[in-house]
PDB file of N, CA, C and O in Angstrom:
ATOM      1  N   MET D   1     122.211  71.948  99.182  1.00  0.00           N
ATOM      2  CA  MET D   1     120.846  71.932  99.696  1.00  0.00           C
ATOM      3  C   MET D   1     119.833  71.975  98.513  1.00  0.00           C
ATOM      4  O   MET D   1     118.781  71.413  98.619  1.00  0.00           O
ATOM      5  N   ALA D   2     120.198  72.652  97.432  1.00  0.00           N
ATOM      6  CA  ALA D   2     119.341  72.740  96.290  1.00  0.00           C
ATOM      7  C   ALA D   2     119.133  71.416  95.617  1.00  0.00           C
ATOM      8  O   ALA D   2     118.043  71.094  95.094  1.00  0.00           O
ATOM      9  N   ALA D   3     120.164  70.576  95.644  1.00  0.00           N
ATOM     10  CA  ALA D   3     120.059  69.230  95.036  1.00  0.00           C
ATOM     11  C   ALA D   3     119.082  68.345  95.850  1.00  0.00           C
ATOM     12  O   ALA D   3     118.274  67.599  95.259  1.00  0.00           O
ATOM     13  N   ILE D   4     119.079  68.488  97.143  1.00  0.00           N
ATOM     14  CA  ILE D   4     118.168  67.713  97.950  1.00  0.00           C
ATOM     15  C   ILE D   4     116.731  68.171  97.719  1.00  0.00           C
ATOM     16  O   ILE D   4     115.815  67.331  97.602  1.00  0.00           O
ATOM     17  N   THR D   5     116.533  69.469  97.645  1.00  0.00           N
ATOM     18  CA  THR D   5     115.169  70.022  97.406  1.00  0.00           C
ATOM     19  C   THR D   5     114.692  69.563  96.039  1.00  0.00           C
ATOM     20  O   THR D   5     113.530  69.145  95.913  1.00  0.00           O
ATOM     21  N   THR D   6     115.509  69.591  95.048  1.00  0.00           N
ATOM     22  CA  THR D   6     115.125  69.111  93.691  1.00  0.00           C
ATOM     23  C   THR D   6     114.787  67.639  93.696  1.00  0.00           C
ATOM     24  O   THR D   6     113.798  67.203  93.114  1.00  0.00           O
ATOM     25  N   ALA D   7     115.581  66.822  94.403  1.00  0.00           N
ATOM     26  CA  ALA D   7     115.322  65.388  94.516  1.00  0.00           C
ATOM     27  C   ALA D   7     113.992  65.145  95.222  1.00  0.00           C
ATOM     28  O   ALA D   7     113.201  64.253  94.778  1.00  0.00           O
ATOM     29  N   VAL D   8     113.710  65.827  96.293  1.00  0.00           N
ATOM     30  CA  VAL D   8     112.437  65.641  97.034  1.00  0.00           C
ATOM     31  C   VAL D   8     111.251  66.046  96.128  1.00  0.00           C
ATOM     32  O   VAL D   8     110.234  65.362  96.141  1.00  0.00           O
ATOM     33  N   ILE D   9     111.354  67.134  95.396  1.00  0.00           N
ATOM     34  CA  ILE D   9     110.308  67.544  94.524  1.00  0.00           C
ATOM     35  C   ILE D   9     110.062  66.537  93.405  1.00  0.00           C
ATOM     36  O   ILE D   9     108.925  66.237  93.058  1.00  0.00           O
ATOM     37  N   ALA D  10     111.160  66.011  92.869  1.00  0.00           N
ATOM     38  CA  ALA D  10     111.026  65.026  91.741  1.00  0.00           C
ATOM     39  C   ALA D  10     110.377  63.725  92.311  1.00  0.00           C
ATOM     40  O   ALA D  10     109.508  63.162  91.632  1.00  0.00           O
ATOM     41  N   ILE D  11     110.802  63.275  93.478  1.00  0.00           N
ATOM     42  CA  ILE D  11     110.222  62.048  94.021  1.00  0.00           C
ATOM     43  C   ILE D  11     108.733  62.299  94.354  1.00  0.00           C
ATOM     44  O   ILE D  11     107.912  61.390  94.101  1.00  0.00           O
ATOM     45  N   ALA D  12     108.376  63.437  94.905  1.00  0.00           N
ATOM     46  CA  ALA D  12     106.969  63.737  95.189  1.00  0.00           C
ATOM     47  C   ALA D  12     106.190  63.737  93.918  1.00  0.00           C
ATOM     48  O   ALA D  12     104.996  63.288  93.888  1.00  0.00           O
ATOM     49  N   GLY D  13     106.726  64.306  92.839  1.00  0.00           N
ATOM     50  CA  GLY D  13     106.041  64.339  91.545  1.00  0.00           C
ATOM     51  C   GLY D  13     105.782  62.909  90.989  1.00  0.00           C
ATOM     52  O   GLY D  13     104.708  62.640  90.456  1.00  0.00           O
ATOM     53  N   ILE D  14     106.809  62.093  91.126  1.00  0.00           N
ATOM     54  CA  ILE D  14     106.655  60.727  90.635  1.00  0.00           C
ATOM     55  C   ILE D  14     105.587  59.983  91.471  1.00  0.00           C
ATOM     56  O   ILE D  14     104.734  59.256  90.902  1.00  0.00           O
ATOM     57  N   ILE D  15     105.596  60.171  92.759  1.00  0.00           N
ATOM     58  CA  ILE D  15     104.570  59.503  93.619  1.00  0.00           C
ATOM     59  C   ILE D  15     103.182  60.001  93.298  1.00  0.00           C
ATOM     60  O   ILE D  15     102.204  59.184  93.140  1.00  0.00           O
ATOM     61  N   LEU D  16     102.995  61.299  93.149  1.00  0.00           N
ATOM     62  CA  LEU D  16     101.675  61.852  92.801  1.00  0.00           C
ATOM     63  C   LEU D  16     101.223  61.386  91.371  1.00  0.00           C
ATOM     64  O   LEU D  16     100.050  61.119  91.201  1.00  0.00           O
ATOM     65  N   GLY D  17     102.140  61.289  90.489  1.00  0.00           N
ATOM     66  CA  GLY D  17     101.847  60.781  89.159  1.00  0.00           C
ATOM     67  C   GLY D  17     101.383  59.365  89.197  1.00  0.00           C
ATOM     68  O   GLY D  17     100.409  58.944  88.539  1.00  0.00           O
ATOM     69  N   TRP D  18     102.077  58.529  89.985  1.00  0.00           N
ATOM     70  CA  TRP D  18     101.662  57.146  90.114  1.00  0.00           C
ATOM     71  C   TRP D  18     100.284  57.012  90.741  1.00  0.00           C
ATOM     72  O   TRP D  18      99.462  56.207  90.233  1.00  0.00           O
ATOM     73  N   ILE D  19     100.034  57.787  91.772  1.00  0.00           N
ATOM     74  CA  ILE D  19      98.676  57.740  92.405  1.00  0.00           C
ATOM     75  C   ILE D  19      97.593  58.163  91.431  1.00  0.00           C
ATOM     76  O   ILE D  19      96.513  57.565  91.368  1.00  0.00           O
ATOM     77  N   THR D  20      97.884  59.203  90.632  1.00  0.00           N
ATOM     78  CA  THR D  20      96.932  59.646  89.627  1.00  0.00           C
ATOM     79  C   THR D  20      96.608  58.576  88.592  1.00  0.00           C
ATOM     80  O   THR D  20      95.451  58.318  88.238  1.00  0.00           O
ATOM     81  N   ILE D  21      97.642  57.892  88.113  1.00  0.00           N
ATOM     82  CA  ILE D  21      97.415  56.805  87.108  1.00  0.00           C
ATOM     83  C   ILE D  21      96.641  55.666  87.763  1.00  0.00           C
ATOM     84  O   ILE D  21      95.742  55.080  87.114  1.00  0.00           O
ATOM     85  N   GLU D  22      96.953  55.323  88.992  1.00  0.00           N
ATOM     86  CA  GLU D  22      96.253  54.270  89.676  1.00  0.00           C
ATOM     87  C   GLU D  22      94.726  54.590  89.843  1.00  0.00           C
ATOM     88  O   GLU D  22      93.869  53.738  89.662  1.00  0.00           O
ATOM     89  N   MET D  23      94.422  55.813  90.163  1.00  0.00           N
ATOM     90  CA  MET D  23      93.071  56.231  90.353  1.00  0.00           C
ATOM     91  C   MET D  23      92.334  56.339  89.018  1.00  0.00           C
ATOM     92  O   MET D  23      91.149  55.909  88.949  1.00  0.00           O
ATOM     93  N   ALA D  24      92.995  56.839  88.009  1.00  0.00           N
ATOM     94  CA  ALA D  24      92.295  57.046  86.715  1.00  0.00           C
ATOM     95  C   ALA D  24      92.061  55.712  85.999  1.00  0.00           C
ATOM     96  O   ALA D  24      91.018  55.578  85.322  1.00  0.00           O
ATOM     97  N   CYS D  25      92.928  54.792  86.111  1.00  0.00           N
ATOM     98  CA  CYS D  25      92.831  53.507  85.402  1.00  0.00           C
ATOM     99  C   CYS D  25      92.476  52.346  86.282  1.00  0.00           C
ATOM    100  O   CYS D  25      92.751  51.195  85.985  1.00  0.00           O
ATOM    101  N   LYS D  26      91.800  52.583  87.445  1.00  0.00           N
ATOM    102  CA  LYS D  26      91.550  51.579  88.424  1.00  0.00           C
ATOM    103  C   LYS D  26      90.796  50.333  87.860  1.00  0.00           C
ATOM    104  O   LYS D  26      91.210  49.230  88.049  1.00  0.00           O
ATOM    105  N   PRO D  27      89.667  50.517  87.092  1.00  0.00           N
ATOM    106  CA  PRO D  27      88.976  49.373  86.620  1.00  0.00           C
ATOM    107  C   PRO D  27      89.780  48.453  85.693  1.00  0.00           C
ATOM    108  O   PRO D  27      89.805  47.238  85.830  1.00  0.00           O
ATOM    109  N   CYS D  28      90.477  49.113  84.796  1.00  0.00           N
ATOM    110  CA  CYS D  28      91.361  48.372  83.856  1.00  0.00           C
ATOM    111  C   CYS D  28      92.471  47.665  84.583  1.00  0.00           C
ATOM    112  O   CYS D  28      92.796  46.512  84.277  1.00  0.00           O
ATOM    113  N   LEU D  29      93.087  48.346  85.506  1.00  0.00           N
ATOM    114  CA  LEU D  29      94.197  47.758  86.234  1.00  0.00           C
ATOM    115  C   LEU D  29      93.747  46.563  87.090  1.00  0.00           C
ATOM    116  O   LEU D  29      94.437  45.571  87.216  1.00  0.00           O
ATOM    117  N   GLU D  30      92.572  46.692  87.705  1.00  0.00           N
ATOM    118  CA  GLU D  30      92.047  45.605  88.547  1.00  0.00           C
ATOM    119  C   GLU D  30      91.810  44.333  87.718  1.00  0.00           C
ATOM    120  O   GLU D  30      92.128  43.237  88.113  1.00  0.00           O
ATOM    121  N   LYS D  31      91.148  44.526  86.543  1.00  0.00           N
ATOM    122  CA  LYS D  31      90.871  43.390  85.656  1.00  0.00           C
ATOM    123  C   LYS D  31      92.183  42.742  85.206  1.00  0.00           C
ATOM    124  O   LYS D  31      92.298  41.499  85.192  1.00  0.00           O
ATOM    125  N   GLY D  32      93.189  43.564  84.877  1.00  0.00           N
ATOM    126  CA  GLY D  32      94.436  43.008  84.463  1.00  0.00           C
ATOM    127  C   GLY D  32      95.157  42.237  85.568  1.00  0.00           C
ATOM    128  O   GLY D  32      95.708  41.160  85.389  1.00  0.00           O
ATOM    129  N   ARG D  33      95.109  42.811  86.751  1.00  0.00           N
ATOM    130  CA  ARG D  33      95.737  42.152  87.876  1.00  0.00           C
ATOM    131  C   ARG D  33      95.031  40.858  88.264  1.00  0.00           C
ATOM    132  O   ARG D  33      95.663  39.874  88.642  1.00  0.00           O
ATOM    133  N   GLU D  34      93.717  40.857  88.187  1.00  0.00           N
ATOM    134  CA  GLU D  34      92.933  39.576  88.433  1.00  0.00           C
ATOM    135  C   GLU D  34      93.293  38.573  87.390  1.00  0.00           C
ATOM    136  O   GLU D  34      93.435  37.370  87.701  1.00  0.00           O
ATOM    137  N   ALA D  35      93.450  38.920  86.123  1.00  0.00           N
ATOM    138  CA  ALA D  35      93.802  37.975  85.091  1.00  0.00           C
ATOM    139  C   ALA D  35      95.180  37.424  85.313  1.00  0.00           C
ATOM    140  O   ALA D  35      95.429  36.202  85.117  1.00  0.00           O
ATOM    141  N   ILE D  36      96.100  38.277  85.698  1.00  0.00           N
ATOM    142  CA  ILE D  36      97.464  37.793  86.017  1.00  0.00           C
ATOM    143  C   ILE D  36      97.449  36.856  87.216  1.00  0.00           C
ATOM    144  O   ILE D  36      98.122  35.806  87.183  1.00  0.00           O
ATOM    145  N   ASP D  37      96.680  37.210  88.235  1.00  0.00           N
ATOM    146  CA  ASP D  37      96.610  36.303  89.411  1.00  0.00           C
ATOM    147  C   ASP D  37      96.044  34.972  89.073  1.00  0.00           C
ATOM    148  O   ASP D  37      96.478  33.931  89.528  1.00  0.00           O
ATOM    149  N   ARG D  38      94.974  34.977  88.192  1.00  0.00           N
ATOM    150  CA  ARG D  38      94.389  33.663  87.781  1.00  0.00           C
ATOM    151  C   ARG D  38      95.347  32.851  86.959  1.00  0.00           C
ATOM    152  O   ARG D  38      95.455  31.612  87.138  1.00  0.00           O
ATOM    153  N   SER D  39      96.063  33.513  86.067  1.00  0.00           N
ATOM    154  CA  SER D  39      96.998  32.733  85.202  1.00  0.00           C
ATOM    155  C   SER D  39      98.197  32.231  85.990  1.00  0.00           C
ATOM    156  O   SER D  39      98.788  31.204  85.611  1.00  0.00           O
ATOM    157  N   LEU D  40      98.573  32.865  87.046  1.00  0.00           N
ATOM    158  CA  LEU D  40      99.699  32.413  87.890  1.00  0.00           C
ATOM    159  C   LEU D  40      99.286  31.457  89.007  1.00  0.00           C
ATOM    160  O   LEU D  40     100.130  30.843  89.610  1.00  0.00           O
ATOM    161  N   ASN D  41      97.965  31.269  89.181  1.00  0.00           N
ATOM    162  CA  ASN D  41      97.489  30.360  90.231  1.00  0.00           C
ATOM    163  C   ASN D  41      97.451  28.929  89.710  1.00  0.00           C
ATOM    164  O   ASN D  41      96.698  28.626  88.781  1.00  0.00           O
ATOM    165  N   PRO D  42      98.234  27.993  90.236  1.00  0.00           N
ATOM    166  CA  PRO D  42      98.245  26.644  89.718  1.00  0.00           C
ATOM    167  C   PRO D  42      96.980  25.882  90.037  1.00  0.00           C
ATOM    168  O   PRO D  42      96.652  24.886  89.391  1.00  0.00           O
ATOM    169  N   ASP D  43      96.137  26.334  91.009  1.00  0.00           N
ATOM    170  CA  ASP D  43      94.933  25.665  91.374  1.00  0.00           C
ATOM    171  C   ASP D  43      93.731  26.163  90.557  1.00  0.00           C
ATOM    172  O   ASP D  43      92.638  25.574  90.700  1.00  0.00           O
ATOM    173  N   TYR D  44      93.890  27.202  89.762  1.00  0.00           N
ATOM    174  CA  TYR D  44      92.788  27.754  89.010  1.00  0.00           C
ATOM    175  C   TYR D  44      92.471  26.925  87.750  1.00  0.00           C
ATOM    176  O   TYR D  44      93.374  26.545  86.982  1.00  0.00           O
ATOM    177  N   ASP D  45      91.214  26.522  87.614  1.00  0.00           N
ATOM    178  CA  ASP D  45      90.790  25.758  86.469  1.00  0.00           C
ATOM    179  C   ASP D  45      89.513  26.444  85.915  1.00  0.00           C
ATOM    180  O   ASP D  45      88.470  26.413  86.600  1.00  0.00           O
ATOM    181  N   PRO D  46      89.554  27.013  84.737  1.00  0.00           N
ATOM    182  CA  PRO D  46      88.389  27.731  84.222  1.00  0.00           C
ATOM    183  C   PRO D  46      87.184  26.772  83.996  1.00  0.00           C
ATOM    184  O   PRO D  46      86.072  27.218  83.960  1.00  0.00           O
ATOM    185  N   ASP D  47      87.431  25.483  83.807  1.00  0.00           N
ATOM    186  CA  ASP D  47      86.309  24.560  83.614  1.00  0.00           C
ATOM    187  C   ASP D  47      85.542  24.287  84.849  1.00  0.00           C
ATOM    188  O   ASP D  47      84.402  23.774  84.808  1.00  0.00           O
ATOM    189  N   ASP D  48      86.076  24.631  86.027  1.00  0.00           N
ATOM    190  CA  ASP D  48      85.381  24.378  87.303  1.00  0.00           C
ATOM    191  C   ASP D  48      84.445  25.532  87.685  1.00  0.00           C
ATOM    192  O   ASP D  48      83.749  25.415  88.639  1.00  0.00           O
ATOM    193  N   GLU D  49      84.425  26.609  86.953  1.00  0.00           N
ATOM    194  CA  GLU D  49      83.572  27.741  87.272  1.00  0.00           C
ATOM    195  C   GLU D  49      82.104  27.444  86.931  1.00  0.00           C
ATOM    196  O   GLU D  49      81.825  27.107  85.760  1.00  0.00           O
ATOM    197  N   ASP D  50      81.279  27.545  87.869  1.00  0.00           N
ATOM    198  CA  ASP D  50      79.810  27.336  87.642  1.00  0.00           C
ATOM    199  C   ASP D  50      79.100  28.683  87.503  1.00  0.00           C
ATOM    200  O   ASP D  50      78.022  28.700  86.949  1.00  0.00           O
ATOM    201  N   VAL D  51      79.634  29.734  88.067  1.00  0.00           N
ATOM    202  CA  VAL D  51      78.983  31.006  88.041  1.00  0.00           C
ATOM    203  C   VAL D  51      79.389  31.775  86.802  1.00  0.00           C
ATOM    204  O   VAL D  51      80.569  31.862  86.486  1.00  0.00           O
ATOM    205  N   VAL D  52      78.414  32.344  86.086  1.00  0.00           N
ATOM    206  CA  VAL D  52      78.687  33.162  84.941  1.00  0.00           C
ATOM    207  C   VAL D  52      78.621  34.633  85.394  1.00  0.00           C
ATOM    208  O   VAL D  52      77.637  35.060  85.882  1.00  0.00           O
ATOM    209  N   ASP D  53      79.743  35.305  85.230  1.00  0.00           N
ATOM    210  CA  ASP D  53      79.758  36.722  85.657  1.00  0.00           C
ATOM    211  C   ASP D  53      79.153  37.612  84.554  1.00  0.00           C
ATOM    212  O   ASP D  53      78.941  37.183  83.405  1.00  0.00           O
ATOM    213  N   ALA D  54      78.840  38.810  84.886  1.00  0.00           N
ATOM    214  CA  ALA D  54      78.178  39.726  83.981  1.00  0.00           C
ATOM    215  C   ALA D  54      79.003  40.107  82.794  1.00  0.00           C
ATOM    216  O   ALA D  54      78.507  40.422  81.726  1.00  0.00           O
ATOM    217  N   SER D  55      80.373  40.065  82.927  1.00  0.00           N
ATOM    218  CA  SER D  55      81.229  40.473  81.833  1.00  0.00           C
ATOM    219  C   SER D  55      81.243  39.482  80.695  1.00  0.00           C
ATOM    220  O   SER D  55      81.497  39.787  79.565  1.00  0.00           O
ATOM    221  N   SER D  56      80.990  38.140  81.019  1.00  0.00           N
ATOM    222  CA  SER D  56      80.986  37.143  79.966  1.00  0.00           C
ATOM    223  C   SER D  56      79.664  36.852  79.394  1.00  0.00           C
ATOM    224  O   SER D  56      79.483  36.092  78.476  1.00  0.00           O
ATOM    225  N   ALA D  57      78.603  37.407  79.984  1.00  0.00           N
ATOM    226  CA  ALA D  57      77.218  37.172  79.494  1.00  0.00           C
ATOM    227  C   ALA D  57      77.024  37.946  78.217  1.00  0.00           C
ATOM    228  O   ALA D  57      77.620  39.003  77.993  1.00  0.00           O
ATOM    229  N   PRO D  58      76.149  37.422  77.357  1.00  0.00           N
ATOM    230  CA  PRO D  58      75.904  38.165  76.065  1.00  0.00           C
ATOM    231  C   PRO D  58      75.250  39.489  76.336  1.00  0.00           C
ATOM    232  O   PRO D  58      74.404  39.622  77.265  1.00  0.00           O
ATOM    233  N   ARG D  59      75.582  40.426  75.559  1.00  0.00           N
ATOM    234  CA  ARG D  59      75.066  41.762  75.784  1.00  0.00           C
ATOM    235  C   ARG D  59      73.943  42.060  74.777  1.00  0.00           C
ATOM    236  O   ARG D  59      73.902  41.574  73.707  1.00  0.00           O
ATOM    237  N   ALA D  60      73.089  42.980  75.216  1.00  0.00           N
ATOM    238  CA  ALA D  60      71.920  43.350  74.323  1.00  0.00           C
ATOM    239  C   ALA D  60      72.488  44.352  73.258  1.00  0.00           C
ATOM    240  O   ALA D  60      73.491  45.024  73.490  1.00  0.00           O
ATOM    241  N   PRO D  61      71.869  44.368  72.112  1.00  0.00           N
ATOM    242  CA  PRO D  61      72.323  45.327  71.121  1.00  0.00           C
ATOM    243  C   PRO D  61      72.112  46.758  71.567  1.00  0.00           C
ATOM    244  O   PRO D  61      71.223  47.021  72.360  1.00  0.00           O
ATOM    245  N   LEU D  62      72.947  47.642  71.046  1.00  0.00           N
ATOM    246  CA  LEU D  62      72.897  49.052  71.440  1.00  0.00           C
ATOM    247  C   LEU D  62      71.660  49.722  70.887  1.00  0.00           C
ATOM    248  O   LEU D  62      71.011  50.560  71.506  1.00  0.00           O
ATOM    249  N   LEU D  63      71.247  49.356  69.671  1.00  0.00           N
ATOM    250  CA  LEU D  63      70.146  49.955  68.989  1.00  0.00           C
ATOM    251  C   LEU D  63      68.993  48.964  69.027  1.00  0.00           C
ATOM    252  O   LEU D  63      68.900  48.027  68.160  1.00  0.00           O
ATOM    253  N   THR D  64      68.087  49.056  69.997  1.00  0.00           N
ATOM    254  CA  THR D  64      66.959  48.104  70.031  1.00  0.00           C
ATOM    255  C   THR D  64      65.872  48.475  69.069  1.00  0.00           C
ATOM    256  O   THR D  64      65.220  47.647  68.475  1.00  0.00           O
ATOM    257  N   ASN D  65      65.643  49.782  68.851  1.00  0.00           N
ATOM    258  CA  ASN D  65      64.645  50.253  67.887  1.00  0.00           C
ATOM    259  C   ASN D  65      65.382  50.826  66.678  1.00  0.00           C
ATOM    260  O   ASN D  65      65.939  51.881  66.793  1.00  0.00           O
ATOM    261  N   ARG D  66      65.333  50.071  65.613  1.00  0.00           N
ATOM    262  CA  ARG D  66      66.032  50.580  64.394  1.00  0.00           C
ATOM    263  C   ARG D  66      65.183  51.634  63.708  1.00  0.00           C
ATOM    264  O   ARG D  66      63.976  51.557  63.643  1.00  0.00           O
ATOM    265  N   PRO D  67      65.887  52.676  63.158  1.00  0.00           N
ATOM    266  CA  PRO D  67      65.149  53.644  62.340  1.00  0.00           C
ATOM    267  C   PRO D  67      64.539  52.972  61.162  1.00  0.00           C
ATOM    268  O   PRO D  67      64.984  51.957  60.633  1.00  0.00           O
ATOM    269  N   PRO D  68      63.456  53.531  60.648  1.00  0.00           N
ATOM    270  CA  PRO D  68      62.732  52.909  59.514  1.00  0.00           C
ATOM    271  C   PRO D  68      63.599  52.825  58.193  1.00  0.00           C
ATOM    272  O   PRO D  68      63.298  51.964  57.379  1.00  0.00           O
ATOM    273  N   ASP D  69      64.554  53.668  58.041  1.00  0.00           N
ATOM    274  CA  ASP D  69      65.336  53.600  56.809  1.00  0.00           C
ATOM    275  C   ASP D  69      66.443  52.559  56.846  1.00  0.00           C
ATOM    276  O   ASP D  69      67.007  52.278  55.822  1.00  0.00           O
ATOM    277  N   ILE D  70      66.680  51.941  58.007  1.00  0.00           N
ATOM    278  CA  ILE D  70      67.707  50.916  58.108  1.00  0.00           C
ATOM    279  C   ILE D  70      66.987  49.537  58.242  1.00  0.00           C
ATOM    280  O   ILE D  70      66.340  49.293  59.264  1.00  0.00           O
ATOM    281  N   PRO D  71      67.102  48.707  57.281  1.00  0.00           N
ATOM    282  CA  PRO D  71      66.375  47.414  57.383  1.00  0.00           C
ATOM    283  C   PRO D  71      67.000  46.490  58.419  1.00  0.00           C
ATOM    284  O   PRO D  71      68.222  46.586  58.661  1.00  0.00           O
ATOM    285  N   ASP D  72      66.226  45.646  59.002  1.00  0.00           N
ATOM    286  CA  ASP D  72      66.726  44.690  59.988  1.00  0.00           C
ATOM    287  C   ASP D  72      67.442  43.535  59.276  1.00  0.00           C
ATOM    288  O   ASP D  72      66.779  42.857  58.419  1.00  0.00           O
ATOM    289  N   PRO D  73      68.692  43.312  59.437  1.00  0.00           N
ATOM    290  CA  PRO D  73      69.435  42.226  58.712  1.00  0.00           C
ATOM    291  C   PRO D  73      68.933  40.860  59.033  1.00  0.00           C
ATOM    292  O   PRO D  73      69.046  39.944  58.189  1.00  0.00           O
ATOM    293  N   SER D  74      68.314  40.620  60.186  1.00  0.00           N
ATOM    294  CA  SER D  74      67.817  39.268  60.507  1.00  0.00           C
ATOM    295  C   SER D  74      66.566  38.978  59.745  1.00  0.00           C
ATOM    296  O   SER D  74      66.229  37.841  59.614  1.00  0.00           O
ATOM    297  N   ALA D  75      65.870  40.030  59.277  1.00  0.00           N
ATOM    298  CA  ALA D  75      64.621  39.768  58.511  1.00  0.00           C
ATOM    299  C   ALA D  75      64.866  39.702  57.021  1.00  0.00           C
ATOM    300  O   ALA D  75      63.917  39.586  56.238  1.00  0.00           O
ATOM    301  N   ALA D  76      66.097  39.782  56.534  1.00  0.00           N
ATOM    302  CA  ALA D  76      66.376  39.780  55.141  1.00  0.00           C
ATOM    303  C   ALA D  76      66.113  38.378  54.564  1.00  0.00           C
ATOM    304  O   ALA D  76      66.258  37.376  55.191  1.00  0.00           O
ATOM    305  N   ASP D  77      65.791  38.424  53.285  1.00  0.00           N
ATOM    306  CA  ASP D  77      65.518  37.198  52.539  1.00  0.00           C
ATOM    307  C   ASP D  77      66.835  36.464  52.286  1.00  0.00           C
ATOM    308  O   ASP D  77      67.768  37.020  51.717  1.00  0.00           O
ATOM    309  N   PRO D  78      66.962  35.203  52.694  1.00  0.00           N
ATOM    310  CA  PRO D  78      68.265  34.489  52.508  1.00  0.00           C
ATOM    311  C   PRO D  78      68.639  34.307  51.062  1.00  0.00           C
ATOM    312  O   PRO D  78      69.783  34.157  50.716  1.00  0.00           O
ATOM    313  N   SER D  79      67.676  34.310  50.111  1.00  0.00           N
ATOM    314  CA  SER D  79      68.003  34.134  48.725  1.00  0.00           C
ATOM    315  C   SER D  79      68.701  35.332  48.128  1.00  0.00           C
ATOM    316  O   SER D  79      69.342  35.230  47.096  1.00  0.00           O
ATOM    317  N   THR D  80      68.594  36.531  48.830  1.00  0.00           N
ATOM    318  CA  THR D  80      69.255  37.714  48.329  1.00  0.00           C
ATOM    319  C   THR D  80      70.649  37.911  48.882  1.00  0.00           C
ATOM    320  O   THR D  80      71.299  38.848  48.558  1.00  0.00           O
ATOM    321  N   ALA D  81      71.008  37.011  49.733  1.00  0.00           N
ATOM    322  CA  ALA D  81      72.338  37.115  50.420  1.00  0.00           C
ATOM    323  C   ALA D  81      73.440  36.844  49.393  1.00  0.00           C
ATOM    324  O   ALA D  81      73.230  36.112  48.394  1.00  0.00           O
ATOM    325  N   LEU D  82      74.635  37.395  49.592  1.00  0.00           N
ATOM    326  CA  LEU D  82      75.766  37.194  48.715  1.00  0.00           C
ATOM    327  C   LEU D  82      76.218  35.727  48.824  1.00  0.00           C
ATOM    328  O   LEU D  82      76.307  35.204  49.955  1.00  0.00           O
ATOM    329  N   LYS D  83      76.519  35.137  47.719  1.00  0.00           N
ATOM    330  CA  LYS D  83      77.010  33.754  47.752  1.00  0.00           C
ATOM    331  C   LYS D  83      78.531  33.757  47.600  1.00  0.00           C
ATOM    332  O   LYS D  83      79.053  34.583  46.886  1.00  0.00           O
ATOM    333  N   SER D  84      79.161  32.880  48.354  1.00  0.00           N
ATOM    334  CA  SER D  84      80.676  32.817  48.223  1.00  0.00           C
ATOM    335  C   SER D  84      81.050  32.258  46.872  1.00  0.00           C
ATOM    336  O   SER D  84      80.422  31.435  46.253  1.00  0.00           O
ATOM    337  N   VAL D  85      82.203  32.704  46.410  1.00  0.00           N
ATOM    338  CA  VAL D  85      82.680  32.289  45.073  1.00  0.00           C
ATOM    339  C   VAL D  85      83.535  31.069  45.218  1.00  0.00           C
ATOM    340  O   VAL D  85      84.278  30.831  46.058  1.00  0.00           O
TER     341      VAL D  85
END
């Protein structure tokens, strides 16, 4: 009887662990599963997509207001840039 109890507790632990991982990593797992579904779909053609989703759109820089001690690299003089050897 002890072996059955141990087996039931072990199986319950594995199931609860699986559910915990699914809940904790849900966004990452969904993206991965969607990518796998797209790659296995013979009718999927990425060139046919007209809609641009938010994940592929360019993102804004994290620091919009630079501190005064850090110069803006886009405003630098091109003559002072390093030249390749």
